[in-house]
């Protein structure tokens, strides 16, 4: 019987998602956070930004989440890498996180990674 285990989304910043990154893999389960720059109702594609980095999010499976340009959102899903090396996150979970301090969020993520490197033999567990 095939395993249908849903993997947790690895915490990443949009700056982490570049072709040479270990997170930039087809099907990688990721959690990303960014400000909504654009949303198309027709295609269900959202674009989030963080600094100068951007990522497209396919939101077709999300229900009852309203999108407001300028609001901050967090998505968990699988990374799909297009033939032109453009990444699109196929979101399975999304939430509005307006009010989050993105600078503090980035700092806490750096501290978490330091802890994992220093204290865990296998940080993926």
JSON list of C-alpha atoms in Angstrom, two decimals:
[
{"chain": "A", "resi": 1, "resn": "UNK", "atom": "CA", "xyz": [0.00, 0.00, 0.00]},
{"chain": "A", "resi": 2, "resn": "UNK", "atom": "CA", "xyz": [1.46, 3.36, -1.03]},
{"chain": "A", "resi": 3, "resn": "UNK", "atom": "CA", "xyz": [2.09, 5.93, 1.66]},
{"chain": "A", "resi": 4, "resn": "UNK", "atom": "CA", "xyz": [-0.08, 9.04, 1.41]},
{"chain": "A", "resi": 5, "resn": "UNK", "atom": "CA", "xyz": [1.71, 10.88, 4.19]},
{"chain": "A", "resi": 6, "resn": "UNK", "atom": "CA", "xyz": [1.44, 14.65, 3.93]},
{"chain": "A", "resi": 7, "resn": "UNK", "atom": "CA", "xyz": [4.80, 16.23, 4.66]},
{"chain": "A", "resi": 8, "resn": "UNK", "atom": "CA", "xyz": [5.12, 19.30, 6.82]},
{"chain": "A", "resi": 9, "resn": "UNK", "atom": "CA", "xyz": [6.12, 22.47, 5.04]},
{"chain": "A", "resi": 10, "resn": "UNK", "atom": "CA", "xyz": [9.75, 23.47, 5.59]},
{"chain": "A", "resi": 11, "resn": "UNK", "atom": "CA", "xyz": [9.98, 27.09, 6.73]},
{"chain": "A", "resi": 12, "resn": "UNK", "atom": "CA", "xyz": [11.65, 29.08, 3.97]},
{"chain": "A", "resi": 13, "resn": "UNK", "atom": "CA", "xyz": [11.93, 32.69, 2.92]},
{"chain": "A", "resi": 14, "resn": "UNK", "atom": "CA", "xyz": [11.42, 33.73, -0.67]},
{"chain": "A", "resi": 15, "resn": "UNK", "atom": "CA", "xyz": [15.15, 34.55, -0.72]},
{"chain": "A", "resi": 16, "resn": "UNK", "atom": "CA", "xyz": [15.82, 30.82, -0.12]},
{"chain": "A", "resi": 17, "resn": "UNK", "atom": "CA", "xyz": [14.07, 29.82, -3.34]},
{"chain": "A", "resi": 18, "resn": "UNK", "atom": "CA", "xyz": [16.67, 30.02, -6.08]},
{"chain": "A", "resi": 19, "resn": "UNK", "atom": "CA", "xyz": [17.84, 27.24, -8.42]},
{"chain": "A", "resi": 20, "resn": "UNK", "atom": "CA", "xyz": [21.00, 26.46, -6.42]},
{"chain": "A", "resi": 21, "resn": "UNK", "atom": "CA", "xyz": [19.11, 26.19, -3.11]},
{"chain": "A", "resi": 22, "resn": "UNK", "atom": "CA", "xyz": [18.49, 22.82, -1.45]},
{"chain": "A", "resi": 23, "resn": "UNK", "atom": "CA", "xyz": [14.82, 23.88, -1.11]},
{"chain": "A", "resi": 24, "resn": "UNK", "atom": "CA", "xyz": [14.41, 24.41, -4.88]},
{"chain": "A", "resi": 25, "resn": "UNK", "atom": "CA", "xyz": [13.26, 20.86, -5.68]},
{"chain": "A", "resi": 26, "resn": "UNK", "atom": "CA", "xyz": [10.28, 19.55, -7.58]},
{"chain": "A", "resi": 27, "resn": "UNK", "atom": "CA", "xyz": [7.59, 18.56, -5.08]},
{"chain": "A", "resi": 28, "resn": "UNK", "atom": "CA", "xyz": [9.34, 20.04, -2.03]},
{"chain": "A", "resi": 29, "resn": "UNK", "atom": "CA", "xyz": [6.85, 20.75, 0.74]},
{"chain": "A", "resi": 30, "resn": "UNK", "atom": "CA", "xyz": [7.36, 24.36, 1.85]},
{"chain": "A", "resi": 31, "resn": "UNK", "atom": "CA", "xyz": [5.86, 27.10, 4.02]},
{"chain": "A", "resi": 32, "resn": "UNK", "atom": "CA", "xyz": [6.31, 30.61, 2.60]},
{"chain": "A", "resi": 33, "resn": "UNK", "atom": "CA", "xyz": [5.25, 34.04, 3.79]},
{"chain": "A", "resi": 34, "resn": "UNK", "atom": "CA", "xyz": [4.94, 37.25, 1.81]},
{"chain": "A", "resi": 35, "resn": "UNK", "atom": "CA", "xyz": [2.88, 40.29, 0.93]},
{"chain": "A", "resi": 36, "resn": "UNK", "atom": "CA", "xyz": [0.22, 39.77, -1.74]},
{"chain": "A", "resi": 37, "resn": "UNK", "atom": "CA", "xyz": [1.20, 41.78, -4.80]},
{"chain": "A", "resi": 38, "resn": "UNK", "atom": "CA", "xyz": [-1.31, 40.43, -7.30]},
{"chain": "A", "resi": 39, "resn": "UNK", "atom": "CA", "xyz": [-4.18, 37.96, -7.51]},
{"chain": "A", "resi": 40, "resn": "UNK", "atom": "CA", "xyz": [-6.09, 36.70, -10.55]},
{"chain": "A", "resi": 41, "resn": "UNK", "atom": "CA", "xyz": [-9.55, 35.26, -9.89]},
{"chain": "A", "resi": 42, "resn": "UNK", "atom": "CA", "xyz": [-9.62, 33.69, -13.38]},
{"chain": "A", "resi": 43, "resn": "UNK", "atom": "CA", "xyz": [-6.40, 31.68, -12.94]},
{"chain": "A", "resi": 44, "resn": "UNK", "atom": "CA", "xyz": [-6.37, 31.46, -9.09]},
{"chain": "A", "resi": 45, "resn": "UNK", "atom": "CA", "xyz": [-2.72, 32.56, -9.22]},
{"chain": "A", "resi": 46, "resn": "UNK", "atom": "CA", "xyz": [-1.45, 34.86, -6.49]},
{"chain": "A", "resi": 47, "resn": "UNK", "atom": "CA", "xyz": [1.95, 36.56, -6.45]},
{"chain": "A", "resi": 48, "resn": "UNK", "atom": "CA", "xyz": [3.59, 37.22, -3.10]},
{"chain": "A", "resi": 49, "resn": "UNK", "atom": "CA", "xyz": [6.68, 39.33, -2.52]},
{"chain": "A", "resi": 50, "resn": "UNK", "atom": "CA", "xyz": [9.26, 39.66, 0.23]},
{"chain": "A", "resi": 51, "resn": "UNK", "atom": "CA", "xyz": [11.78, 42.38, -0.45]},
{"chain": "A", "resi": 52, "resn": "UNK", "atom": "CA", "xyz": [12.84, 42.02, -4.07]},
{"chain": "A", "resi": 53, "resn": "UNK", "atom": "CA", "xyz": [11.90, 38.32, -4.29]},
{"chain": "A", "resi": 54, "resn": "UNK", "atom": "CA", "xyz": [8.56, 37.06, -5.58]},
{"chain": "A", "resi": 55, "resn": "UNK", "atom": "CA", "xyz": [6.78, 33.72, -5.90]},
{"chain": "A", "resi": 56, "resn": "UNK", "atom": "CA", "xyz": [3.64, 32.62, -7.70]},
{"chain": "A", "resi": 57, "resn": "UNK", "atom": "CA", "xyz": [1.11, 30.66, -5.67]},
{"chain": "A", "resi": 58, "resn": "UNK", "atom": "CA", "xyz": [-1.54, 28.43, -7.24]},
{"chain": "A", "resi": 59, "resn": "UNK", "atom": "CA", "xyz": [-4.54, 28.82, -4.91]},
{"chain": "A", "resi": 60, "resn": "UNK", "atom": "CA", "xyz": [-7.07, 26.68, -6.80]},
{"chain": "A", "resi": 61, "resn": "UNK", "atom": "CA", "xyz": [-7.50, 24.25, -3.86]},
{"chain": "A", "resi": 62, "resn": "UNK", "atom": "CA", "xyz": [-8.04, 26.91, -1.20]},
{"chain": "A", "resi": 63, "resn": "UNK", "atom": "CA", "xyz": [-11.55, 27.61, 0.00]},
{"chain": "A", "resi": 64, "resn": "UNK", "atom": "CA", "xyz": [-12.93, 30.52, 1.98]},
{"chain": "A", "resi": 65, "resn": "UNK", "atom": "CA", "xyz": [-9.76, 32.60, 1.86]},
{"chain": "A", "resi": 66, "resn": "UNK", "atom": "CA", "xyz": [-10.30, 36.11, 0.61]},
{"chain": "A", "resi": 67, "resn": "UNK", "atom": "CA", "xyz": [-7.36, 37.87, -1.00]},
{"chain": "A", "resi": 68, "resn": "UNK", "atom": "CA", "xyz": [-6.49, 41.53, -0.47]},
{"chain": "A", "resi": 69, "resn": "UNK", "atom": "CA", "xyz": [-3.54, 43.06, -2.29]},
{"chain": "A", "resi": 70, "resn": "UNK", "atom": "CA", "xyz": [-1.13, 44.46, 0.29]},
{"chain": "A", "resi": 71, "resn": "UNK", "atom": "CA", "xyz": [-2.04, 41.94, 2.98]},
{"chain": "A", "resi": 72, "resn": "UNK", "atom": "CA", "xyz": [0.49, 39.37, 4.25]},
{"chain": "A", "resi": 73, "resn": "UNK", "atom": "CA", "xyz": [-0.22, 35.68, 3.66]},
{"chain": "A", "resi": 74, "resn": "UNK", "atom": "CA", "xyz": [1.39, 32.39, 4.59]},
{"chain": "A", "resi": 75, "resn": "UNK", "atom": "CA", "xyz": [1.02, 29.32, 2.39]},
{"chain": "A", "resi": 76, "resn": "UNK", "atom": "CA", "xyz": [1.95, 25.66, 2.78]},
{"chain": "A", "resi": 77, "resn": "UNK", "atom": "CA", "xyz": [2.20, 23.53, -0.32]},
{"chain": "A", "resi": 78, "resn": "UNK", "atom": "CA", "xyz": [4.36, 21.76, -2.85]},
{"chain": "A", "resi": 79, "resn": "UNK", "atom": "CA", "xyz": [6.83, 23.46, -5.15]},
{"chain": "A", "resi": 80, "resn": "UNK", "atom": "CA", "xyz": [6.29, 22.91, -8.86]},
{"chain": "A", "resi": 81, "resn": "UNK", "atom": "CA", "xyz": [9.20, 23.88, -11.07]},
{"chain": "A", "resi": 82, "resn": "UNK", "atom": "CA", "xyz": [8.20, 24.87, -14.60]},
{"chain": "A", "resi": 83, "resn": "UNK", "atom": "CA", "xyz": [10.33, 24.02, -17.68]},
{"chain": "A", "resi": 84, "resn": "UNK", "atom": "CA", "xyz": [11.61, 27.63, -17.71]},
{"chain": "A", "resi": 85, "resn": "UNK", "atom": "CA", "xyz": [12.87, 27.13, -14.10]},
{"chain": "A", "resi": 86, "resn": "UNK", "atom": "CA", "xyz": [10.09, 29.32, -12.69]},
{"chain": "A", "resi": 87, "resn": "UNK", "atom": "CA", "xyz": [8.74, 28.05, -9.37]},
{"chain": "A", "resi": 88, "resn": "UNK", "atom": "CA", "xyz": [5.04, 27.94, -8.47]},
{"chain": "A", "resi": 89, "resn": "UNK", "atom": "CA", "xyz": [3.81, 26.78, -5.08]},
{"chain": "A", "resi": 90, "resn": "UNK", "atom": "CA", "xyz": [0.71, 24.55, -5.29]},
{"chain": "A", "resi": 91, "resn": "UNK", "atom": "CA", "xyz": [-0.91, 25.69, -2.03]},
{"chain": "A", "resi": 92, "resn": "UNK", "atom": "CA", "xyz": [-2.88, 23.28, 0.13]},
{"chain": "A", "resi": 93, "resn": "UNK", "atom": "CA", "xyz": [-3.15, 25.66, 3.10]},
{"chain": "A", "resi": 94, "resn": "UNK", "atom": "CA", "xyz": [-3.28, 29.44, 3.19]},
{"chain": "A", "resi": 95, "resn": "UNK", "atom": "CA", "xyz": [-3.94, 32.06, 5.82]},
{"chain": "A", "resi": 96, "resn": "UNK", "atom": "CA", "xyz": [-3.84, 35.79, 6.25]},
{"chain": "A", "resi": 97, "resn": "UNK", "atom": "CA", "xyz": [-1.12, 36.81, 8.70]},
{"chain": "A", "resi": 98, "resn": "UNK", "atom": "CA", "xyz": [-1.56, 40.59, 8.68]},
{"chain": "A", "resi": 99, "resn": "UNK", "atom": "CA", "xyz": [0.20, 42.09, 11.67]},
{"chain": "A", "resi": 100, "resn": "UNK", "atom": "CA", "xyz": [3.19, 39.77, 11.51]},
{"chain": "A", "resi": 101, "resn": "UNK", "atom": "CA", "xyz": [6.52, 41.55, 11.85]},
{"chain": "A", "resi": 102, "resn": "UNK", "atom": "CA", "xyz": [8.39, 40.12, 8.85]},
{"chain": "A", "resi": 103, "resn": "UNK", "atom": "CA", "xyz": [11.78, 41.29, 10.13]},
{"chain": "A", "resi": 104, "resn": "UNK", "atom": "CA", "xyz": [11.22, 39.51, 13.45]},
{"chain": "A", "resi": 105, "resn": "UNK", "atom": "CA", "xyz": [9.92, 36.47, 11.55]},
{"chain": "A", "resi": 106, "resn": "UNK", "atom": "CA", "xyz": [13.14, 36.35, 9.50]},
{"chain": "A", "resi": 107, "resn": "UNK", "atom": "CA", "xyz": [15.26, 36.68, 12.66]},
{"chain": "A", "resi": 108, "resn": "UNK", "atom": "CA", "xyz": [13.40, 33.83, 14.37]},
{"chain": "A", "resi": 109, "resn": "UNK", "atom": "CA", "xyz": [13.83, 31.66, 11.29]},
{"chain": "A", "resi": 110, "resn": "UNK", "atom": "CA", "xyz": [17.60, 32.30, 11.34]},
{"chain": "A", "resi": 111, "resn": "UNK", "atom": "CA", "xyz": [17.74, 31.39, 15.05]},
{"chain": "A", "resi": 112, "resn": "UNK", "atom": "CA", "xyz": [15.74, 28.20, 14.41]},
{"chain": "A", "resi": 113, "resn": "UNK", "atom": "CA", "xyz": [18.18, 27.16, 11.68]},
{"chain": "A", "resi": 114, "resn": "UNK", "atom": "CA", "xyz": [21.16, 27.85, 13.94]},
{"chain": "A", "resi": 115, "resn": "UNK", "atom": "CA", "xyz": [19.59, 25.72, 16.66]},
{"chain": "A", "resi": 116, "resn": "UNK", "atom": "CA", "xyz": [18.92, 22.88, 14.23]},
{"chain": "A", "resi": 117, "resn": "UNK", "atom": "CA", "xyz": [22.50, 22.90, 12.95]},
{"chain": "A", "resi": 118, "resn": "UNK", "atom": "CA", "xyz": [23.95, 23.01, 16.47]},
{"chain": "A", "resi": 119, "resn": "UNK", "atom": "CA", "xyz": [21.61, 20.60, 18.27]},
{"chain": "A", "resi": 120, "resn": "UNK", "atom": "CA", "xyz": [19.97, 18.23, 15.85]},
{"chain": "A", "resi": 121, "resn": "UNK", "atom": "CA", "xyz": [21.75, 15.54, 13.88]},
{"chain": "A", "resi": 122, "resn": "UNK", "atom": "CA", "xyz": [18.90, 15.32, 11.40]},
{"chain": "A", "resi": 123, "resn": "UNK", "atom": "CA", "xyz": [17.11, 18.72, 11.12]},
{"chain": "A", "resi": 124, "resn": "UNK", "atom": "CA", "xyz": [14.56, 17.31, 8.67]},
{"chain": "A", "resi": 125, "resn": "UNK", "atom": "CA", "xyz": [12.94, 15.18, 11.42]}
]
